[in-house]
Amino acid sequence: MIFKHIPVLLNEVLKLLCIKPEGIYIDCTVGEGGHAEAILNVIHPKGFLIGIDCDKSVLEITERRLEKFAGSFKLVHNNFLNITDICSRLNIKAIDGIIFDVGMSSYQIDNPERGFSFSKNGPLDMRMDRSSILTAQSLINNLSCDELAEIFFKYGEERYSRRIASRIVAERNKKPIQTTSDLVTIIKKAIPLRRYRIHPGTRIFQSLRIAVNNELEDLSAAITYGFGLLKKEGRMCIMSFHSLEDRIAKNKFREFKINEQAKIIYKKPLTPTKEELDKNIRSRSAKLRVIEKK
Ligand code: SAH
């Protein structure tokens, strides 16, 4: 089987989770199961892994990838926000380690139908969980100019938020904005392109994705719930791909430390080595933070 997503910082995660063969672990963002497979290689058959993902379609692939570890894992289609409930339904009271590898997978971004990519034309969807209702298209076509500008500024740190939002409102009054290409064309018309070192769609697409999937609020709450499930000396790894997510991890960990509930393993987040960057360009913005419960 060939998998689209190359797991990021895999060796670092394995080492820092301090995996015990008889331990119980949760992969909150199991995706195609890259990290999960590596963990199961250590814990099967004595330990147990719960793999959660809100994208149902990927779980069929992951189930097949992991079938050699049957009996040692359970895949769950759900939002990681419901982690406490998921554990209690599986009769699991405490865990030895937990990992969040947040954001999109290559499996999602490479499929134009999902609407995550500004470089491939597709519907403006951006839902990680396709059973949820809210899409990027509905936000773009229904929110007020102020609301759109706020999303672009807050979740994309886009300095031309207002200009882009006004342009969107003007264009959608002529005809509904339906595709990723429609949106990219509008963004390009709204801003001074020479000021951009990155693709001008980067920040807008990021902000819409965060809003559609309620990513920051869900991550923040799930860190608290996940930490609550950890045993003493259990570890939590959080891998993030942009500064807003990393800030949440950093602040949450600081809070646990101040309350003397945890010890921070590295003050500065770990980043990929040059060797990993050469092999996997998508690892370039990864940051890994780790704490241990006291
Ligand atoms: N570690 C995986 C890749 C994870 S990519 C691997 O090695 O293959 C991130 C995954 O997290 C995606 O599949 C996405 O659908 C999932 N995800 C993002 N937010 C989520 C949430 N709130 N709840 C559950 N899964 C989520």
Tab-separated table of C-alpha atoms and ligand atoms in Angstrom:
chain	number	residue	atom	x	y	z
A	1	MET	CA	0.000	0.000	0.000
A	2	ILE	CA	1.240	3.494	-0.763
A	3	PHE	CA	0.262	6.266	1.627
A	4	LYS	CA	0.001	9.911	0.687
A	5	HIS	CA	0.914	11.296	4.075
A	6	ILE	CA	4.471	11.012	5.383
A	7	PRO	CA	4.400	11.131	9.204
A	8	VAL	CA	6.265	14.175	10.517
A	9	LEU	CA	8.881	14.073	13.329
A	10	LEU	CA	8.165	10.374	13.717
A	11	ASN	CA	11.363	9.352	15.524
A	12	GLU	CA	11.078	12.310	17.871
A	13	VAL	CA	7.450	11.466	18.722
A	14	LEU	CA	8.299	7.812	19.367
A	15	LYS	CA	11.177	8.693	21.640
A	16	LEU	CA	9.409	11.480	23.532
A	17	LEU	CA	6.214	9.543	24.188
A	18	CYS	CA	8.441	7.053	26.109
A	19	ILE	CA	6.280	4.205	24.840
A	20	LYS	CA	5.831	1.206	27.124
A	21	PRO	CA	4.876	-2.103	25.470
A	22	GLU	CA	1.911	-2.576	27.833
A	23	GLY	CA	0.811	1.071	27.691
A	24	ILE	CA	-2.439	2.638	26.484
A	25	TYR	CA	-2.098	5.451	23.944
A	26	ILE	CA	-4.381	7.788	22.050
A	27	ASP	CA	-3.591	9.171	18.624
A	28	CYS	CA	-6.104	12.009	18.406
A	29	THR	CA	-5.402	12.654	14.717
A	30	VAL	CA	-4.736	9.167	13.382
A	31	GLY	CA	-5.101	10.092	9.667
A	32	GLU	CA	-3.515	7.424	7.475
A	33	GLY	CA	-1.949	5.926	10.594
A	34	GLY	CA	1.738	6.737	10.115
A	35	HIS	CA	2.380	7.552	13.771
A	36	ALA	CA	-0.139	4.940	14.918
A	37	GLU	CA	1.625	2.151	13.020
A	38	ALA	CA	4.956	3.073	14.586
A	39	ILE	CA	3.419	3.108	18.081
A	40	LEU	CA	1.664	-0.225	17.469
A	41	ASN	CA	4.976	-1.733	16.372
A	42	VAL	CA	6.123	-1.214	19.961
A	43	ILE	CA	2.957	-1.991	21.925
A	44	HIS	CA	1.341	-4.870	20.009
A	45	PRO	CA	0.140	-7.288	21.451
A	46	LYS	CA	0.371	-6.125	25.093
A	47	GLY	CA	-0.717	-2.495	24.820
A	48	PHE	CA	-3.626	-0.659	23.226
A	49	LEU	CA	-4.065	2.321	20.915
A	50	ILE	CA	-7.153	4.393	20.219
A	51	GLY	CA	-6.962	6.225	16.885
A	52	ILE	CA	-9.398	9.089	16.413
A	53	ASP	CA	-10.147	11.021	13.236
A	54	CYS	CA	-13.083	13.186	12.233
A	55	ASP	CA	-12.545	12.282	8.563
A	56	LYS	CA	-14.419	9.019	8.066
A	57	SER	CA	-13.056	8.304	4.580
A	58	VAL	CA	-9.438	8.014	5.759
A	59	LEU	CA	-10.281	5.507	8.477
A	60	GLU	CA	-11.028	2.754	5.953
A	61	ILE	CA	-7.459	3.049	4.634
A	62	THR	CA	-6.033	3.165	8.151
A	63	GLU	CA	-8.021	0.117	9.265
A	64	ARG	CA	-6.397	-1.896	6.445
A	65	ARG	CA	-2.945	-0.523	7.192
A	66	LEU	CA	-3.182	-1.540	10.827
A	67	GLU	CA	-4.981	-4.865	10.451
A	68	LYS	CA	-1.811	-6.784	11.312
A	69	PHE	CA	-2.205	-5.371	14.838
A	70	ALA	CA	-5.814	-6.558	15.215
A	71	GLY	CA	-6.934	-6.646	18.841
A	72	SER	CA	-4.465	-3.926	19.881
A	73	PHE	CA	-6.260	-0.891	18.484
A	74	LYS	CA	-9.618	0.728	17.924
A	75	LEU	CA	-10.301	3.405	15.313
A	76	VAL	CA	-13.014	5.912	16.125
A	77	HIS	CA	-14.726	8.381	13.787
A	78	ASN	CA	-15.235	11.403	16.001
A	79	ASN	CA	-13.908	14.821	16.903
A	80	PHE	CA	-11.013	14.624	19.365
A	81	LEU	CA	-12.994	17.082	21.436
A	82	ASN	CA	-15.032	14.078	22.622
A	83	ILE	CA	-12.005	12.202	23.898
A	84	THR	CA	-13.319	11.713	27.454
A	85	ASP	CA	-16.524	10.219	26.187
A	86	ILE	CA	-14.687	8.010	23.678
A	87	CYS	CA	-12.492	6.599	26.475
A	88	SER	CA	-15.354	5.994	28.845
A	89	ARG	CA	-17.272	4.099	26.138
A	90	LEU	CA	-14.187	1.889	25.685
A	91	ASN	CA	-13.924	1.522	29.458
A	92	ILE	CA	-10.516	3.217	29.541
A	93	LYS	CA	-9.950	5.331	32.636
A	94	ALA	CA	-6.374	6.521	32.205
A	95	ILE	CA	-3.757	6.570	29.464
A	96	ASP	CA	0.037	6.548	29.205
A	97	GLY	CA	0.411	8.915	26.300
A	98	ILE	CA	-1.427	11.043	23.794
A	99	ILE	CA	-0.522	12.691	20.529
A	100	PHE	CA	-2.072	15.490	18.488
A	101	ASP	CA	-0.713	15.995	14.946
A	102	VAL	CA	-3.087	18.784	14.056
A	103	GLY	CA	-4.207	20.244	10.743
A	104	MET	CA	-4.745	18.588	7.398
A	105	SER	CA	-3.143	15.468	6.012
A	106	SER	CA	-1.651	15.138	2.536
A	107	TYR	CA	-4.507	12.715	1.888
A	108	GLN	CA	-6.890	15.663	2.361
A	109	ILE	CA	-4.950	18.510	0.773
A	110	ASP	CA	-4.030	16.518	-2.340
A	111	ASN	CA	-7.675	15.785	-3.125
A	112	PRO	CA	-9.106	18.839	-4.968
A	113	GLU	CA	-12.659	17.712	-4.108
A	114	ARG	CA	-11.979	18.627	-0.472
A	115	GLY	CA	-11.303	22.270	-1.325
A	116	PHE	CA	-8.283	22.696	0.985
A	117	SER	CA	-5.786	23.617	-1.700
A	118	PHE	CA	-5.399	27.026	-3.317
A	119	SER	CA	-3.345	25.462	-6.100
A	120	LYS	CA	-5.957	22.910	-7.211
A	121	ASN	CA	-9.439	23.805	-8.390
A	122	GLY	CA	-12.336	22.304	-6.439
A	123	PRO	CA	-15.463	23.179	-4.489
A	124	LEU	CA	-14.975	25.558	-1.551
A	125	ASP	CA	-15.574	22.847	1.027
A	126	MET	CA	-12.719	22.568	3.608
A	127	ARG	CA	-14.645	20.350	6.028
A	128	MET	CA	-12.460	17.774	7.708
A	129	ASP	CA	-15.588	15.991	8.828
A	130	ARG	CA	-17.848	15.752	5.814
A	131	SER	CA	-20.835	14.919	7.984
A	132	SER	CA	-20.775	18.434	9.440
A	133	ILE	CA	-22.831	21.174	7.827
A	134	LEU	CA	-20.690	24.295	7.639
A	135	THR	CA	-18.510	24.715	4.519
A	136	ALA	CA	-16.118	27.444	3.380
A	137	GLN	CA	-18.567	28.230	0.594
A	138	SER	CA	-21.322	29.031	3.052
A	139	LEU	CA	-19.021	31.321	5.070
A	140	ILE	CA	-17.723	33.129	1.971
A	141	ASN	CA	-21.203	33.700	0.559
A	142	ASN	CA	-23.146	34.450	3.744
A	143	LEU	CA	-21.004	36.218	6.344
A	144	SER	CA	-20.936	40.001	6.483
A	145	CYS	CA	-17.891	41.926	5.297
A	146	ASP	CA	-16.887	42.585	8.920
A	147	GLU	CA	-17.218	38.941	9.899
A	148	LEU	CA	-15.112	37.790	6.952
A	149	ALA	CA	-12.448	40.400	7.646
A	150	GLU	CA	-12.317	39.275	11.265
A	151	ILE	CA	-11.786	35.628	10.299
A	152	PHE	CA	-9.012	36.558	7.844
A	153	PHE	CA	-7.300	38.725	10.429
A	154	LYS	CA	-7.758	36.542	13.486
A	155	TYR	CA	-7.075	33.140	11.959
A	156	GLY	CA	-4.867	34.115	9.030
A	157	GLU	CA	-3.061	37.193	10.385
A	158	GLU	CA	-3.713	38.619	6.914
A	159	ARG	CA	-2.912	42.325	6.757
A	160	TYR	CA	-5.215	42.997	3.786
A	161	SER	CA	-8.195	41.312	5.504
A	162	ARG	CA	-10.621	44.163	4.968
A	163	ARG	CA	-9.693	44.735	1.340
A	164	ILE	CA	-10.096	41.061	0.543
A	165	ALA	CA	-13.413	40.822	2.437
A	166	SER	CA	-14.840	43.870	0.591
A	167	ARG	CA	-13.797	42.422	-2.754
A	168	ILE	CA	-15.464	39.099	-1.887
A	169	VAL	CA	-18.714	40.880	-1.013
A	170	ALA	CA	-18.621	42.877	-4.267
A	171	GLU	CA	-17.978	39.748	-6.363
A	172	ARG	CA	-20.587	37.552	-4.659
A	173	ASN	CA	-23.217	40.200	-5.366
A	174	LYS	CA	-22.580	39.502	-9.065
A	175	LYS	CA	-22.522	35.707	-8.733
A	176	PRO	CA	-22.002	33.173	-5.900
A	177	ILE	CA	-18.372	32.213	-5.212
A	178	GLN	CA	-18.193	28.449	-5.575
A	179	THR	CA	-14.685	27.194	-6.230
A	180	THR	CA	-11.177	27.526	-4.844
A	181	SER	CA	-10.085	29.088	-8.167
A	182	ASP	CA	-12.877	31.697	-7.947
A	183	LEU	CA	-11.612	32.664	-4.516
A	184	VAL	CA	-7.931	32.779	-5.541
A	185	THR	CA	-8.793	35.055	-8.483
A	186	ILE	CA	-10.687	37.422	-6.175
A	187	ILE	CA	-7.871	37.499	-3.606
A	188	LYS	CA	-5.321	38.284	-6.326
A	189	LYS	CA	-7.464	41.158	-7.584
A	190	ALA	CA	-7.815	42.615	-4.093
A	191	ILE	CA	-4.199	42.922	-2.990
A	192	PRO	CA	-0.832	44.309	-4.132
A	193	LEU	CA	0.741	41.026	-5.281
A	194	ARG	CA	4.321	42.270	-5.152
A	195	ARG	CA	4.043	42.472	-1.353
A	196	TYR	CA	3.572	38.702	-1.045
A	197	ARG	CA	6.442	36.289	-0.557
A	198	ILE	CA	4.064	33.353	-0.119
A	199	HIS	CA	1.076	32.412	-2.291
A	200	PRO	CA	-1.522	35.151	-1.692
A	201	GLY	CA	-4.127	32.489	-0.895
A	202	THR	CA	-2.123	30.935	1.947
A	203	ARG	CA	-3.438	32.994	4.847
A	204	ILE	CA	-7.015	33.259	3.608
A	205	PHE	CA	-7.283	29.512	3.021
A	206	GLN	CA	-5.753	28.812	6.432
A	207	SER	CA	-8.190	31.162	8.146
A	208	LEU	CA	-11.243	29.688	6.428
A	209	ARG	CA	-10.174	26.155	7.271
A	210	ILE	CA	-9.723	27.099	10.921
A	211	ALA	CA	-13.160	28.741	11.011
A	212	VAL	CA	-14.970	25.920	9.172
A	213	ASN	CA	-13.534	23.280	11.513
A	214	ASN	CA	-13.470	25.359	14.704
A	215	GLU	CA	-9.872	24.231	14.976
A	216	LEU	CA	-8.408	26.477	17.652
A	217	GLU	CA	-11.220	26.225	20.188
A	218	ASP	CA	-11.450	22.452	19.742
A	219	LEU	CA	-7.711	21.989	20.141
A	220	SER	CA	-7.581	24.080	23.277
A	221	ALA	CA	-10.432	22.173	24.925
A	222	ALA	CA	-9.120	18.772	23.813
A	223	ILE	CA	-5.693	19.466	25.342
A	224	THR	CA	-7.400	19.998	28.710
A	225	TYR	CA	-9.497	16.835	28.386
A	226	GLY	CA	-6.538	14.766	27.131
A	227	PHE	CA	-4.356	15.981	29.984
A	228	GLY	CA	-7.093	14.939	32.401
A	229	LEU	CA	-6.881	11.372	31.110
A	230	LEU	CA	-3.096	11.058	31.445
A	231	LYS	CA	-1.625	8.883	34.203
A	232	LYS	CA	1.153	10.255	36.397
A	233	GLU	CA	4.316	10.416	34.232
A	234	GLY	CA	2.148	10.057	31.128
A	235	ARG	CA	3.210	12.233	28.190
A	236	MET	CA	1.432	14.486	25.739
A	237	CYS	CA	2.943	15.416	22.331
A	238	ILE	CA	1.465	18.226	20.256
A	239	MET	CA	2.625	18.797	16.725
A	240	SER	CA	1.436	21.973	15.053
A	241	PHE	CA	1.958	23.621	11.701
A	242	HIS	CA	1.317	27.310	12.250
A	243	SER	CA	1.926	29.848	14.972
A	244	LEU	CA	-1.697	30.087	16.177
A	245	GLU	CA	-1.821	26.383	16.986
A	246	ASP	CA	1.632	26.388	18.509
A	247	ARG	CA	0.678	29.306	20.722
A	248	ILE	CA	-2.263	27.318	22.092
A	249	ALA	CA	-0.033	24.345	22.907
A	250	LYS	CA	2.585	26.612	24.475
A	251	ASN	CA	0.080	28.503	26.655
A	252	LYS	CA	-1.762	25.390	27.763
A	253	PHE	CA	1.498	23.685	28.733
A	254	ARG	CA	2.614	26.776	30.632
A	255	GLU	CA	-0.682	26.736	32.531
A	256	PHE	CA	-0.170	23.073	33.547
A	257	LYS	CA	3.381	23.889	34.637
A	258	ILE	CA	2.384	26.923	36.696
A	259	ASN	CA	-0.239	24.795	38.458
A	260	GLU	CA	2.526	22.259	39.153
A	261	GLN	CA	0.646	19.587	37.278
A	262	ALA	CA	3.285	18.949	34.628
A	263	LYS	CA	6.885	19.288	33.617
A	264	ILE	CA	7.791	20.707	30.215
A	265	ILE	CA	10.259	18.432	28.452
A	266	TYR	CA	11.817	20.994	26.091
A	267	LYS	CA	11.435	24.723	26.570
A	268	LYS	CA	11.717	25.353	22.835
A	269	PRO	CA	9.631	23.244	20.454
A	270	LEU	CA	11.420	20.604	18.398
A	271	THR	CA	11.561	21.103	14.628
A	272	PRO	CA	12.498	18.738	11.788
A	273	THR	CA	16.139	18.080	10.945
A	274	LYS	CA	17.538	19.166	7.588
A	275	GLU	CA	17.449	15.522	6.528
A	276	GLU	CA	13.693	15.316	7.202
A	277	LEU	CA	13.064	18.661	5.478
A	278	ASP	CA	14.866	17.403	2.367
A	279	LYS	CA	12.649	14.334	2.278
A	280	ASN	CA	9.327	15.927	3.191
A	281	ILE	CA	8.740	19.580	2.325
A	282	ARG	CA	5.433	19.532	4.205
A	283	SER	CA	7.286	19.087	7.475
A	284	ARG	CA	8.815	22.566	7.111
A	285	SER	CA	6.609	24.413	9.571
A	286	ALA	CA	6.220	21.581	12.102
A	287	LYS	CA	6.762	22.245	15.792
A	288	LEU	CA	6.591	19.580	18.467
A	289	ARG	CA	5.946	20.293	22.155
A	290	VAL	CA	5.969	17.681	24.902
A	291	ILE	CA	4.952	17.609	28.559
A	292	GLU	CA	4.888	15.002	31.279
A	293	LYS	CA	2.187	14.860	33.916
A	294	LYS	CA	3.371	15.081	37.537
B	1	SAH	N1	-0.429	11.485	12.096
B	1	SAH	C1	-1.145	11.132	10.881
B	1	SAH	C2	-1.529	12.336	10.063
B	1	SAH	C3	-2.460	13.272	10.740
B	1	SAH	S1	-2.975	14.595	9.714
B	1	SAH	C4	-0.320	10.160	10.059
B	1	SAH	O1	0.835	9.899	10.424
B	1	SAH	O2	-0.810	9.626	9.074
B	1	SAH	C5	-4.219	15.287	10.709
B	1	SAH	C6	-5.505	14.485	10.808
B	1	SAH	O3	-6.223	15.045	11.899
B	1	SAH	C7	-6.422	14.577	9.596
B	1	SAH	O4	-6.728	13.290	9.135
B	1	SAH	C8	-7.670	15.294	10.132
B	1	SAH	O5	-8.864	14.803	9.590
B	1	SAH	C9	-7.589	15.000	11.616
B	1	SAH	N2	-8.235	15.989	12.476
B	1	SAH	C10	-8.085	17.332	12.451
B	1	SAH	N3	-8.851	17.918	13.396
B	1	SAH	C11	-9.491	16.911	14.056
B	1	SAH	C12	-10.416	16.875	15.148
B	1	SAH	N4	-10.844	17.991	15.741
B	1	SAH	N5	-10.853	15.676	15.571
B	1	SAH	C13	-10.421	14.531	14.979
B	1	SAH	N6	-9.551	14.500	13.939
B	1	SAH	C14	-9.085	15.684	13.484
